[in-house]
Structures are given as structure tokens and as C-alpha cells.
XYZ file of C-alpha atoms in Angstrom:
686
model
C -22.432 -5.788 22.083
C -19.980 -4.670 25.486
C -18.115 -7.180 27.377
C -16.993 -6.722 31.142
C -15.498 -9.135 33.214
C -17.678 -10.456 36.501
C -15.798 -8.541 39.146
C -18.140 -9.411 41.913
C -17.111 -11.797 43.996
C -14.487 -12.566 41.588
C -14.242 -15.635 39.107
C -13.503 -15.856 35.914
C -17.060 -15.135 34.320
C -17.367 -12.732 32.252
C -20.526 -11.269 30.907
C -23.050 -9.436 28.217
C -23.710 -6.359 29.587
C -26.107 -4.193 27.471
C -24.483 -1.818 25.402
C -24.516 2.366 26.288
C -25.284 5.087 24.091
C -23.448 7.381 26.727
C -20.436 8.860 24.784
C -18.930 9.726 27.757
C -18.595 6.047 28.729
C -17.133 5.398 25.103
C -14.421 8.115 25.057
C -11.172 7.509 23.940
C -9.459 4.217 22.301
C -11.713 1.939 20.615
C -11.009 -1.427 19.509
C -13.023 -1.935 15.457
C -11.924 -4.910 14.113
C -10.773 -5.568 11.053
C -12.326 -8.481 7.846
C -10.981 -12.266 8.420
C -10.766 -14.590 5.815
C -13.260 -17.613 6.188
C -12.408 -19.745 8.541
C -12.240 -23.919 8.223
C -15.124 -24.664 10.009
C -16.875 -22.177 8.354
C -15.558 -23.482 4.708
C -16.343 -26.914 5.800
C -19.633 -25.655 6.342
C -19.793 -24.129 2.991
C -19.372 -27.510 1.051
C -21.674 -29.426 3.618
C -24.704 -30.621 1.691
C -26.296 -32.221 4.455
C -25.171 -28.732 6.475
C -28.151 -25.709 6.176
C -26.207 -23.154 4.974
C -24.497 -25.149 2.307
C -22.758 -22.886 -0.325
C -24.682 -19.540 1.456
C -22.374 -16.917 0.176
C -22.699 -14.977 3.751
C -21.828 -16.756 6.369
C -19.014 -15.850 8.928
C -19.033 -16.930 13.110
C -17.579 -15.114 15.662
C -14.157 -16.340 13.645
C -14.409 -15.042 10.406
C -16.166 -12.307 8.345
C -17.151 -8.817 8.323
C -16.668 -6.305 11.003
C -14.679 -2.597 9.634
C -16.842 -3.105 6.266
C -20.038 -2.679 7.503
C -20.478 -1.507 11.329
C -21.572 2.222 10.986
C -20.693 3.034 14.541
C -19.171 1.143 18.026
C -19.928 -0.231 19.830
C -20.271 -3.255 17.956
C -23.940 -4.267 17.835
C -25.366 -5.692 14.930
C -27.967 -3.063 15.150
C -25.073 -1.061 13.787
C -23.823 -2.618 11.533
C -24.942 -3.078 7.589
C -26.625 -6.373 9.200
C -29.795 -4.482 10.830
C -31.613 -4.791 8.152
C -31.939 -8.655 8.673
C -33.114 -9.849 11.625
C -32.430 -13.684 12.423
C -34.000 -16.863 12.139
C -35.097 -18.361 14.884
C -31.891 -21.388 14.548
C -29.952 -18.673 14.124
C -30.858 -16.546 17.395
C -30.307 -19.868 18.780
C -26.936 -19.918 18.102
C -26.051 -16.125 18.577
C -27.638 -16.362 21.950
C -25.563 -20.137 23.014
C -22.055 -18.843 25.001
C -21.153 -22.810 23.609
C -21.852 -21.887 19.753
C -19.056 -20.009 17.698
C -22.105 -18.237 16.128
C -22.121 -16.805 20.166
C -22.477 -12.686 19.418
C -21.468 -13.104 15.969
C -23.424 -9.474 14.790
C -22.893 -10.368 10.915
C -24.658 -14.043 11.828
C -26.855 -15.401 9.029
C -28.191 -17.967 7.239
C -30.285 -18.797 3.813
C -33.482 -18.327 5.433
C -33.121 -14.657 7.301
C -29.787 -13.014 6.188
C -28.032 -10.994 2.415
C -29.045 -12.704 -1.230
C -27.363 -12.756 -3.948
C -28.817 -10.806 -7.374
C -27.851 -10.948 -11.409
C -30.356 -9.286 -13.799
C -33.492 -10.508 -11.994
C -32.096 -13.827 -10.896
C -31.105 -14.617 -7.126
C -28.752 -16.935 -4.750
C -27.986 -20.204 -6.750
C -29.578 -19.149 -10.373
C -27.251 -15.490 -10.147
C -24.083 -17.653 -9.219
C -24.340 -19.565 -11.367
C -25.217 -17.191 -14.213
C -22.382 -15.080 -13.514
C -19.597 -18.082 -13.012
C -21.068 -18.699 -16.836
C -20.177 -15.516 -18.253
C -16.759 -15.562 -16.682
C -16.427 -19.964 -18.316
C -17.031 -18.072 -21.330
C -14.328 -15.322 -21.831
C -16.402 -12.421 -19.898
C -16.654 -9.524 -18.011
C -17.971 -9.210 -14.581
C -18.587 -6.774 -11.219
C -18.623 -8.899 -8.006
C -19.410 -7.250 -4.803
C -17.018 -7.907 -2.623
C -16.041 -7.468 1.534
C -14.783 -4.107 0.812
C -15.961 -2.919 -2.757
C -17.088 -4.248 -6.139
C -14.265 -6.054 -8.189
C -13.884 -7.020 -11.187
C -13.212 -10.700 -12.715
C -12.368 -12.611 -14.992
C -10.792 -15.997 -15.911
C -7.183 -14.933 -15.662
C -5.412 -17.348 -18.871
C -8.210 -15.422 -20.931
C -5.778 -12.872 -22.835
C -9.574 -11.296 -24.667
C -10.577 -10.605 -21.293
C -7.464 -9.801 -19.310
C -7.268 -6.965 -22.536
C -11.075 -5.979 -22.737
C -9.881 -5.339 -18.499
C -7.382 -3.068 -18.955
C -8.923 -0.930 -21.819
C -12.291 -0.264 -19.421
C -9.966 0.741 -16.045
C -7.256 2.900 -18.466
C -4.653 0.337 -17.077
C -2.130 -0.194 -19.811
C 0.534 -2.370 -17.901
C -0.169 -1.789 -14.162
C 0.167 -5.729 -12.976
C -3.476 -7.276 -11.929
C -3.931 -9.326 -9.323
C -4.344 -13.362 -9.816
C -6.397 -15.388 -6.485
C -6.410 -18.981 -6.902
C -7.116 -22.170 -4.876
C -3.229 -23.296 -6.162
C -0.480 -20.942 -5.545
C 1.974 -23.261 -6.673
C 1.038 -23.596 -9.696
C 1.722 -20.044 -10.288
C 4.435 -18.366 -8.243
C 7.317 -20.173 -6.075
C 6.260 -20.159 -2.768
C 8.488 -20.358 0.824
C 7.289 -20.781 4.224
C 7.063 -17.304 5.316
C 4.950 -16.541 2.189
C 2.754 -18.942 2.476
C 1.713 -17.944 6.531
C 1.409 -14.539 5.048
C -0.805 -15.749 1.595
C -2.944 -18.458 4.485
C -3.050 -15.065 7.453
C -6.666 -13.874 8.275
C -5.646 -11.097 6.402
C -5.382 -12.467 3.421
C -3.853 -10.565 1.105
C -2.434 -9.955 -2.175
C 1.122 -11.375 -1.543
C 3.932 -10.751 -4.788
C 5.882 -13.933 -5.560
C 7.906 -14.320 -8.229
C 6.191 -16.022 -11.202
C 6.526 -19.285 -12.253
C 8.094 -19.229 -16.700
C 4.617 -22.077 -17.337
C 2.414 -20.286 -14.701
C -1.496 -21.031 -16.784
C -1.977 -17.358 -17.226
C -1.707 -14.584 -19.515
C 0.134 -12.311 -20.604
C -1.432 -9.282 -19.643
C -1.478 -10.041 -16.664
C 2.089 -8.886 -15.426
C 3.816 -8.336 -18.902
C 6.915 -7.844 -18.915
C 7.341 -9.049 -14.958
C 9.064 -10.995 -13.060
C 6.887 -11.121 -10.364
C 3.133 -12.089 -9.429
C 0.619 -11.187 -7.357
C -1.511 -13.666 -5.879
C -4.105 -14.435 -3.304
C -6.520 -17.200 -1.608
C -10.468 -16.629 -1.973
C -10.736 -14.475 1.783
C -15.036 -15.221 1.658
C -17.132 -18.110 0.707
C -18.619 -16.323 -2.218
C -15.023 -16.214 -3.551
C -14.807 -20.178 -2.688
C -17.760 -21.034 -3.944
C -16.585 -19.367 -7.548
C -13.144 -20.680 -7.266
C -14.758 -23.877 -7.091
C -16.983 -23.533 -9.457
C -15.118 -22.781 -12.315
C -11.558 -24.732 -11.186
C -9.028 -22.002 -12.952
C -7.491 -19.116 -11.607
C -8.933 -15.757 -11.692
C -7.793 -11.828 -12.201
C -9.911 -9.938 -9.756
C -9.408 -6.590 -9.302
C -10.606 -3.128 -7.942
C -13.577 -2.066 -9.445
C -13.030 1.447 -10.211
C -11.452 2.682 -13.197
C -7.519 3.898 -13.087
C -7.259 6.523 -10.083
C -10.474 6.952 -8.487
C -11.359 4.705 -5.331
C -13.581 1.195 -5.493
C -17.169 1.638 -5.619
C -18.865 0.496 -3.022
C -22.458 1.868 -3.608
C -25.229 -0.069 -5.891
C -26.201 3.099 -8.402
C -22.187 3.446 -7.644
C -21.063 0.044 -9.979
C -23.956 0.067 -12.284
C -23.285 3.599 -13.427
C -19.713 3.248 -13.402
C -18.983 -0.182 -14.109
C -22.769 -1.589 -15.560
C -21.635 -0.120 -18.961
C -18.633 -2.503 -19.416
C -18.959 -5.660 -17.603
C -21.215 -8.035 -18.722
C -23.471 -7.981 -15.951
C -23.168 -7.018 -12.334
C -23.061 -10.250 -9.748
C -24.751 -7.946 -6.789
C -26.083 -8.105 -2.946
C -28.032 -7.047 -0.316
C -25.658 -6.618 1.826
C -24.513 -3.013 2.359
C -20.995 -2.194 2.546
C -20.317 0.465 4.579
C -17.017 1.485 4.731
C -14.410 1.344 1.562
C -11.625 -1.290 2.160
C -9.149 -2.376 -0.861
C -7.621 -5.582 -0.796
C -4.612 -5.473 0.532
C -0.630 -6.812 -0.762
C 1.904 -8.019 0.777
C 5.977 -9.213 -0.630
C 8.432 -10.443 1.399
C 11.555 -9.538 2.207
C 14.602 -11.577 3.680
C 11.576 -13.728 5.275
C 9.969 -10.790 7.366
C 6.233 -9.642 5.550
C 6.044 -5.953 4.242
C 2.658 -4.418 4.190
C 2.247 -2.346 0.964
C -0.838 -0.819 0.718
C -2.698 -2.121 4.270
C -5.796 -1.888 3.928
C -8.456 -5.170 3.902
C -7.888 -7.443 6.917
C -5.545 -5.137 8.622
C -6.649 -1.898 9.083
C -7.579 -0.265 11.557
C -6.255 -3.039 13.483
C -4.104 0.640 16.184
C -1.234 0.383 15.489
C 1.471 1.827 18.871
C 2.512 5.741 19.856
C 5.984 5.785 21.186
C 4.659 8.618 23.285
C 1.001 8.791 23.911
C -0.738 11.540 23.024
C -2.039 14.253 25.283
C -4.744 15.370 23.398
C -6.127 13.353 19.846
C -5.123 14.015 16.698
C -5.112 13.851 13.152
C -3.099 12.877 10.887
C -3.869 13.283 7.565
C -1.146 11.958 5.425
C 0.565 12.610 2.313
C -1.023 13.203 -1.647
C -1.156 10.046 -3.388
C -1.085 6.355 -1.636
C -3.361 8.775 1.128
C -3.844 7.287 4.595
C -5.125 8.748 7.793
C -4.256 8.363 10.875
C -5.986 9.024 14.801
C -3.923 9.640 17.218
C -5.850 8.193 20.994
C -3.355 7.495 23.775
C -0.998 5.236 22.953
C -2.544 4.048 20.016
C -2.798 5.186 16.538
C -5.547 3.543 14.517
C -4.864 4.542 10.560
C -8.061 3.747 8.066
C -7.469 2.594 5.085
C -5.679 3.216 1.300
C -7.635 6.080 -0.133
C -5.212 6.840 -3.090
C -4.391 9.971 -5.216
C -6.140 13.319 -3.292
C -5.907 15.098 -7.132
C -8.741 11.956 -7.692
C -11.895 14.541 -6.930
C -13.480 11.179 -5.724
C -10.635 10.210 -4.583
C -10.407 13.628 -1.709
C -13.849 12.949 -1.418
C -13.482 9.589 -0.336
C -10.311 11.197 2.351
C -12.982 13.651 3.983
C -15.797 10.376 4.288
C -12.345 8.998 5.985
C -11.868 11.670 8.665
C -15.560 11.766 9.964
C -16.194 8.440 9.412
C -13.144 7.478 12.998
C -13.768 10.583 14.278
C -17.074 8.772 14.942
C -16.776 5.390 15.510
C -14.139 6.911 17.945
C -16.139 9.305 19.333
C -13.637 11.853 18.929
C -13.075 15.410 18.140
C -8.996 15.863 16.745
C -7.789 18.798 18.775
C -4.167 18.652 16.542
C -3.853 17.883 12.857
C 0.128 16.598 12.349
C 0.048 17.173 8.451
C 3.813 17.762 5.554
C 4.979 20.377 4.930
C 4.375 20.817 0.774
C 1.759 23.372 0.378
C 0.481 21.793 -2.342
C -0.282 18.385 -1.234
C -4.384 18.335 -0.807
C -4.368 16.678 2.434
C -2.028 20.157 3.870
C -4.138 22.948 2.788
C -7.392 21.035 4.323
C -5.139 20.733 7.539
C -4.284 24.598 7.545
C -8.346 25.203 6.104
C -9.588 23.902 8.861
C -7.375 24.168 11.981
C -5.642 27.568 14.387
C -2.117 27.823 13.183
C -1.217 27.110 17.004
C -3.593 23.188 16.716
C -1.168 21.886 13.425
C 1.812 19.873 13.691
C 4.333 20.373 10.299
C 6.071 16.821 10.111
C 9.202 16.363 7.143
C 8.131 14.192 4.379
C 11.314 12.092 5.087
C 11.597 12.054 8.917
C 7.376 10.871 9.011
C 8.541 7.683 6.506
C 11.992 6.206 8.878
C 9.825 7.475 11.877
C 7.393 5.228 10.591
C 9.099 2.156 11.094
C 11.202 2.958 14.313
C 7.536 3.057 16.185
C 6.750 -0.208 15.061
C 9.015 -1.556 15.939
C 9.013 0.183 19.105
C 12.694 1.264 18.401
C 13.768 3.990 22.311
C 17.017 5.560 21.182
C 18.091 7.757 18.412
C 18.209 6.092 14.965
C 19.383 6.930 11.287
C 16.926 6.893 8.917
C 17.535 5.973 4.958
C 14.251 7.622 3.277
C 15.168 6.658 -0.154
C 11.627 7.638 -2.257
C 10.214 9.471 -5.983
C 10.284 13.156 -3.787
C 9.431 15.351 -0.074
C 9.420 18.227 -0.157
C 13.169 19.152 2.207
C 12.945 21.766 4.813
C 15.211 23.847 3.103
C 12.629 24.264 0.548
C 14.252 21.564 -2.072
C 13.361 18.413 -3.087
C 14.499 15.241 -1.231
C 14.055 11.835 -1.764
C 17.719 10.196 -1.149
C 18.889 10.706 2.431
C 19.679 9.696 5.652
C 18.569 11.574 8.567
C 19.995 11.338 12.384
C 16.282 11.209 14.087
C 14.573 10.731 17.609
C 10.451 10.888 17.301
C 10.915 15.122 17.297
C 13.790 16.455 15.608
C 16.043 14.850 12.562
C 19.067 16.422 11.461
C 20.261 15.581 7.637
C 23.289 13.897 7.439
C 24.147 12.555 4.201
C 22.546 12.680 0.366
C 21.871 11.838 -2.457
C 23.434 14.175 -5.590
C 21.042 16.622 -7.205
C 19.727 16.399 -10.644
C 16.514 18.738 -12.837
C 13.212 17.471 -12.913
C 13.006 19.158 -16.693
C 9.310 19.962 -16.784
C 8.636 19.316 -12.855
C 6.091 16.692 -12.413
C 6.156 16.319 -16.279
C 9.741 14.467 -14.883
C 7.436 12.360 -12.836
C 5.719 10.689 -15.816
C 8.783 10.636 -18.409
C 11.492 8.935 -17.084
C 13.704 9.710 -20.331
C 13.610 13.175 -19.538
C 14.215 11.987 -16.053
C 17.282 10.607 -17.504
C 18.504 13.938 -19.663
C 18.270 16.303 -16.498
C 20.652 13.716 -14.686
C 23.076 13.601 -18.162
C 22.790 17.778 -18.594
C 22.098 18.975 -15.064
C 23.312 16.710 -12.733
C 25.120 18.309 -9.889
C 28.639 16.982 -10.218
C 28.393 17.751 -14.434
C 29.214 15.835 -17.054
C 31.453 17.695 -20.402
C 28.691 18.630 -22.769
C 30.639 16.079 -25.378
C 29.988 13.373 -22.727
C 26.194 13.811 -22.206
C 25.309 14.163 -25.883
C 26.744 11.281 -26.386
C 25.177 9.265 -23.614
C 21.632 10.572 -24.661
C 22.280 8.847 -27.744
C 19.647 6.238 -27.335
C 17.051 8.447 -25.637
C 17.487 11.621 -28.745
C 17.169 8.168 -31.102
C 13.910 7.397 -29.415
C 12.116 11.023 -28.343
C 13.524 12.274 -31.381
C 16.230 15.345 -31.470
C 13.397 17.800 -31.365
C 12.037 17.377 -27.709
C 16.185 15.887 -26.635
C 17.207 19.892 -27.596
C 13.987 21.260 -26.119
C 14.636 19.381 -22.866
C 17.757 20.456 -23.182
C 17.463 24.100 -23.116
C 15.309 23.703 -20.351
C 18.069 22.878 -18.147
C 20.179 24.390 -19.859
C 18.130 27.841 -18.460
C 16.714 26.381 -15.077
C 12.857 26.804 -16.398
C 11.099 24.895 -14.229
C 13.685 22.367 -13.435
C 13.125 22.233 -9.442
C 16.255 19.872 -8.236
C 16.094 17.261 -6.225
C 17.975 14.591 -4.249
C 15.922 11.359 -5.462
C 17.254 7.635 -4.989
C 13.518 7.136 -6.543
C 13.362 9.231 -9.579
C 17.620 8.046 -9.888
C 16.428 4.896 -10.487
C 13.439 5.853 -13.159
C 16.804 7.561 -15.039
C 18.475 4.314 -15.148
C 15.133 2.199 -16.220
C 15.431 4.963 -19.094
C 18.357 4.858 -20.503
C 18.359 1.167 -20.597
C 15.566 1.639 -22.740
C 13.103 0.163 -20.698
C 11.132 2.879 -19.812
C 10.221 6.401 -20.817
C 7.332 7.271 -19.919
C 5.391 5.931 -17.548
C 1.308 4.385 -17.044
C 0.976 4.560 -13.103
C 3.121 4.732 -10.500
C 6.418 3.262 -9.896
C 6.962 1.669 -13.030
C 9.855 2.440 -14.979
C 11.320 1.295 -11.172
C 8.965 -1.776 -11.107
C 11.024 -2.833 -14.759
C 13.930 -2.132 -13.704
C 13.679 -4.799 -10.681
C 11.926 -7.589 -13.116
C 15.294 -7.433 -14.847
C 17.786 -7.192 -12.932
C 16.020 -10.931 -11.480
C 16.650 -12.164 -14.814
C 20.369 -11.348 -14.646
C 21.463 -15.080 -13.645
C 25.470 -14.110 -12.274
C 26.242 -11.696 -8.710
C 27.752 -9.236 -11.176
C 30.208 -6.082 -9.891
C 28.894 -3.567 -8.967
C 29.517 0.285 -11.389
C 30.924 3.206 -10.566
C 30.424 5.442 -7.395
C 32.011 7.939 -5.646
C 31.135 9.412 -2.200
C 32.554 12.905 -0.878
C 32.567 15.281 1.859
C 30.341 18.473 0.473
C 29.309 21.530 2.829
C 29.366 19.271 6.242
C 27.135 16.569 4.202
C 28.239 13.277 2.332
C 26.949 13.298 -0.683
C 26.988 10.941 -3.471
C 27.822 11.671 -7.054
C 25.447 9.397 -9.293
C 27.024 10.550 -12.729
C 29.885 8.127 -12.692
C 27.476 5.067 -12.082
C 24.998 6.375 -14.843
C 27.992 7.171 -17.181
C 28.502 2.564 -16.951
C 24.844 2.028 -17.275
C 24.683 4.051 -20.254
C 28.037 2.942 -22.795
C 28.222 -1.159 -21.273
C 27.441 -3.355 -23.283
C 26.134 -6.414 -21.047
C 23.294 -7.149 -21.544
C 20.201 -5.436 -19.768
C 20.267 -7.709 -17.142
C 23.259 -7.712 -15.911
C 23.321 -3.703 -16.419
C 20.531 -3.818 -14.117
C 21.401 -6.401 -11.688
C 24.449 -4.200 -11.476
C 23.319 -1.086 -10.164
C 21.032 -2.422 -7.506
C 24.161 -3.267 -6.379
C 25.542 -0.177 -6.621
C 22.733 1.984 -5.286
C 23.369 -0.755 -1.917
C 26.972 -0.567 -1.604
C 27.025 3.045 -1.450
C 23.495 2.770 0.585
C 25.818 0.274 3.631
C 29.120 3.715 2.547
C 26.537 6.408 3.971
C 25.131 3.992 7.054
C 28.727 3.136 7.737
C 30.075 7.347 7.688
C 27.443 8.661 9.370
C 27.527 5.134 12.247
C 31.266 6.418 13.186
C 30.436 10.229 13.939
C 26.957 9.880 15.581
C 27.634 6.144 17.145
C 24.657 5.342 16.704
C 24.108 1.396 14.859
C 20.447 1.054 15.061
C 18.894 1.860 11.210
C 14.449 2.432 9.940
C 14.289 1.916 6.068
C 11.760 4.380 5.122
C 10.328 5.383 1.215
C 8.345 3.872 -1.210
C 11.960 2.665 -3.231
C 11.503 -0.173 -0.652
C 9.308 -1.063 -1.850
C 11.899 -2.603 -4.210
C 12.724 -6.299 -2.742
C 16.251 -7.079 -4.044
C 17.648 -3.767 -3.758
C 16.053 -4.060 0.407
C 16.567 -7.740 1.053
C 20.491 -6.712 -0.261
C 20.513 -3.797 1.774
C 19.207 -5.535 5.109
C 21.420 -8.823 4.882
C 24.217 -5.698 4.239
C 23.819 -3.915 7.326
C 23.031 -6.644 9.236
C 26.363 -8.411 9.053
C 27.873 -5.702 9.699
C 26.408 -5.874 13.099
C 23.550 -3.207 12.416
C 20.256 -3.855 13.852
C 18.115 -3.267 11.042
C 14.929 -2.328 10.727
C 12.305 -1.956 7.408
C 7.767 -2.020 7.637
C 6.597 -4.657 8.751
C 2.930 -3.660 9.425
C 2.902 -0.303 7.732
C 3.856 0.295 4.174
C 7.683 1.737 3.457
C 5.782 4.928 0.588
C 3.216 6.926 1.442
C 0.456 4.935 2.545
C 2.713 4.702 6.055
C 3.418 8.283 6.256
C -0.318 9.610 7.679
C 1.461 7.168 11.154
C 4.676 8.770 10.608
C 2.891 12.175 11.205
C 0.955 10.891 14.045
C 3.981 9.764 15.485
C 5.936 12.953 15.522
C 3.372 14.589 16.038
C 2.310 12.743 18.951
C 5.800 12.698 20.670
C 6.248 16.973 19.692
C 2.901 17.204 21.583
C 4.459 15.981 24.675
C 7.526 18.224 24.942
C 5.812 21.076 25.332
């Protein structure tokens, strides 16, 4: 519908006009609202036996319900949504036309007489729901067609069911999220976390797990946190009310694949390993996974920006003179459109190396462009030639229409733009790996930035990645890379002694092979990576030698640090001047990690304190040199709430103006937004 002010004569009234199909009239920023959690008024109707929508799984109003997931085109009219197949009955049409009714022009409005219906193996409606609930209650595994995609659901306290789910998804250790009506029984909740949980986005929120939480250990093995969320659709509310137990609710896919949204796809991919599919006949037109957030220093931090947040627009510090597309990174991919002073970022997609995810990447670009009636004239991309997003940009856009954006500049520019930073800032970019402008791999950087340029002022010491990408998947290799090939080399005898624990676990043959690779500098690219340093420390403490999901070693290191009750002193560290840069040498730190006879939790906490102290020292030195006291944190390492919280507190305590991504993920999910920010500013210069 098109909503316009009635300006003749001037009044405070408004009129609903027929939508225009003229693409000229519709060009420019267009409002595509994100999906909203079921509101309190609809929830009262859902459980009111006297209401005509009693226990109807698809009720909604103008304050809640599906939006982005059902829209095929704009303007936002029912005929352009997945609800076009469901003509309204007379009572629904009366509500829809009544300005005094909260369903006035609520495009997805429906009721049991005219709207979508549940189905399960021949059963429909209440019988379908009851059949699915019986399977879950008995310890089974069910696929449920949700709002933005299919979900896999089982009882959170049923260890065999959770173990079966892990096997089916090929996900041996990565934690699952738990949906519940009573989050306080599972986790410790403070006011900022409560606000995040109850927001209309209803994200999964990572919170400290209660020791007596009634969930199976297999839900989040070895972790101090649990991802919990409240029900956000009427169907979820019905499931939780009827079953009266916490449920594991996770993406309906196999590991690293996009979430299933098509009925036939779900039957083919999910059907073979579930006990049934609770489906319905409302199509899902856009794929939106559940969003994930956490609270750091009292601030909500979005980790995965998807349902409930995307595609709400974000600000561009400089209006882009031409419509632009930013294609993001290889991992945690998102794409962003730059339109005038707005950036519209699509939902989280995942790793582009997966064929289906790459197809979803192409679909996301096409859908955003269609919905906003734009043909992007400029593309922004990462500098890494191996990223499939970069290859896509180079294939379809001429060189004069491409803007290459350095990975870490994009990270910190995203944080700065979100918070409206206007002047120069110090960007602290900590992540796994990103290609630097000198052709080497970066990941522990301090940059002096504005939105068009940057200068490297400080970095972490480098170490080889034995076997290249293999070192990312095998933190034990990364530990050996630091011991045998760090920028500030350790004596060979000491390095061999420190590697004893790794040698005992991997065997002397493998360690000797890695050591020879490092000595010969064969397939051992060097990196100044904070993320890889966390991996090395995790391996030296025996926490993780081989990862099963991205960031696992660092997650386990943070979990161990949280088990330390006290505030132990940092480990040794040095910061010295080298080739006009401040360089942190991690050699002494890792020696202390490997030789300490303290409990693992204590050493892990000391390591976190060390990185905080190093970071504060780097910022302080660079601030004295430049006079800049605004600091923007970016990069996936700052998903570590312990590190991020300590660092924000310390820097703020010394008078720095500190920002971290809140609406925009600090991980690679925020890269496309950062690319759009830099590209728009660059186009304005020239």
C-alpha cells in the first residue's frame, strides 16, 4: 500500500492511495520492514477460547508478524506477498478496511477460515500440531516450517535426541540454541539481556548458563554460555505452551548449508533424518535465519543479523552518488545495497564455498536489487582474489566500476559508521585472516582511519600458518607455527620443549612434518592474526587441537577463562617499535602459557588480561602520536565478550571514546556494510 499525507487542504489526516507500479515513482530507498515477533494483543487472542483466532498459528496484525520473509516485490501490498493465495474472508476484510482496527491494512492478516493451514503426514490444523508435539514429547526429532525457513526441533533435555540431531546436521560440537518461555531457569538474565530477549526481533541471546539448567549437556558441550530465545511466532508459542519444556530449535539444514525454505527441498534434505515435518501452505519467499546477539558492557551486540533486524536500513556517512552493491566476505557472507544515505544489508548467508550458499548469495543480490528497483552501478569488494564474492565482482563489473576495500578497514569503518563517527578514528581490527594491502595476511591491526583511507600503526607479531588453510582448522598446527616460526624466534630447544604437550597428542611424526614445513617455508603463509594467536593458546592449553566449527578454539578458551573465579595477573608481553610500527611480540606470552603449572582456567584468564593490556598499550601509544582518541573495535575476535568487555572498560577508563558494533556484526557479517560505507565515501571524493 502507498501511504501519503493529505496536503490539500493542510490537515493531520492521511489517506491510503492505490499503489503505483511505475518504477520511476518507486526508485530510491524503499521501506521493507523486518519480521516482528507476535505482539501481546495477538498473544491474548491466541490463547482466548472465545476469540475467533483461538490457537490459530498464523494470526498477526500491523504490530507483528511476517514481513520481509513473505514479500516478493514493493510496494508492500498483499498481492505482492506470499499471502496473495489466501483471499480474505468477510470478517478479515472488514478488519483490514477499518482504520480503527489494529489489522487496518495488515497485509498478512488471516484467520482459520481464510488463511494458511498446518499439515503433517495427511493431518491438518490441530491434528497436525498434536501429532508433531507427540513426537517431540516422546524424544523424537521434527522439522518445523518456521517464519524464515525450516527448523529442527527436539526436547532440550533429551540427550539421545540432541545427539541424533548432531549426527544428522554433521555438527559434533557447535552449540544449539534453546527456545523457552522461562529463560531465567536456564541462564542468568540482567536488564540489558532482558531487553534484547523481549525486543520485537526476538534474537537468540548468549547468556551465562545456570549450573542446574534443565538441558542436555550435548546442547552446548563445554561452554559456560547458552543461547536462548523466546518464542516469536504463534506456532512457537503453541508448541511451548503445549509441551511445557525447553526446546532445541535450530536451522533446518546440514552444517554450512543454507536453511531450507522450500517444501520439496525440506522433504528431500530433512525428511530422511526426522520423524516428520510440521509444514504449512504459506510460502517463504525470502530466507531469514534466526538472529544472534549478546550483551557486552551493557550494550547489545548483534552477532548474526538476520530475522528481526535485516533488512532495516543502516546509515551511510556520505550519500552514495550512484547505487552501489557491496558483496561482502567469504565467510558469514552478507550483501549490502547503498542507496542515497542508506545501506540495506541482506540477511546472513554463510560460507560461500558451499554451492547452495553461493546460489543463495546470487539470489540475495537479485532480490535486494529487485525490491529496491535498482541496478547497482558500482560494486565494492574485498581485496582477496580467492573470495568468491570478489570473483563475482570482477566477473560482472568493469574495473572502473569496482571499489576494492581492505578487509580490516571495512571492519572498523562499519563500527564507525553505525555510531556516526565523523572524524578520524583508531580502528582496532582483530580477526582470523584478511588480506593486507602489502599482500600478507593481517588480523591483529591498529589502523588510523577515516572512511576513505587508513594507515597501519601497530600490529601483532607474525607467525606461519603451516599448511595454509589447514592451520585454521587445526589450532595445534598454529601453536607449532608460533613455537617454531614466530617473528621473534624462540630457541629451537625451548620450542621443542614447549611443544611437548602437542607432540604427545599428535604424535612425533606429525610434529616433525610441521616443523620441516616451517623450516623450509613451504605452504606457510605468515599472518599477524589475533584470531590465530587465540587458537595457538587454546591448543597449548590442550583445549582444542582440531576445530569442528569456525572459532571453536577461541570459544573454548573464553569458556575456560570464565571458569576462573579470581582476577589473576597478565602473562608477559612486549611491545616494541619495528619499521615505524608498534609490534606486539607474543613469544613471551606463549612461553608462559605453555610452561605455567596453574589451572587451565587461570592461564586462560591471564591470557585474556594480557591481550587487553597489549591492546590498551597499542592504543595509548598511537593516540599520543596522532592525537586521535576515538577508538572503533571490529573483527570476529571481538565476539569474545570477556575480551571486548574488559577492553571497552579499560579504554573508557582512560578517557577514550570507544565504539563496538551493536546493530552491525563485528564479524565478517558486517563486512559488506563496511565496504558500502568506504565505497560511498570514496565515490564522493571523486
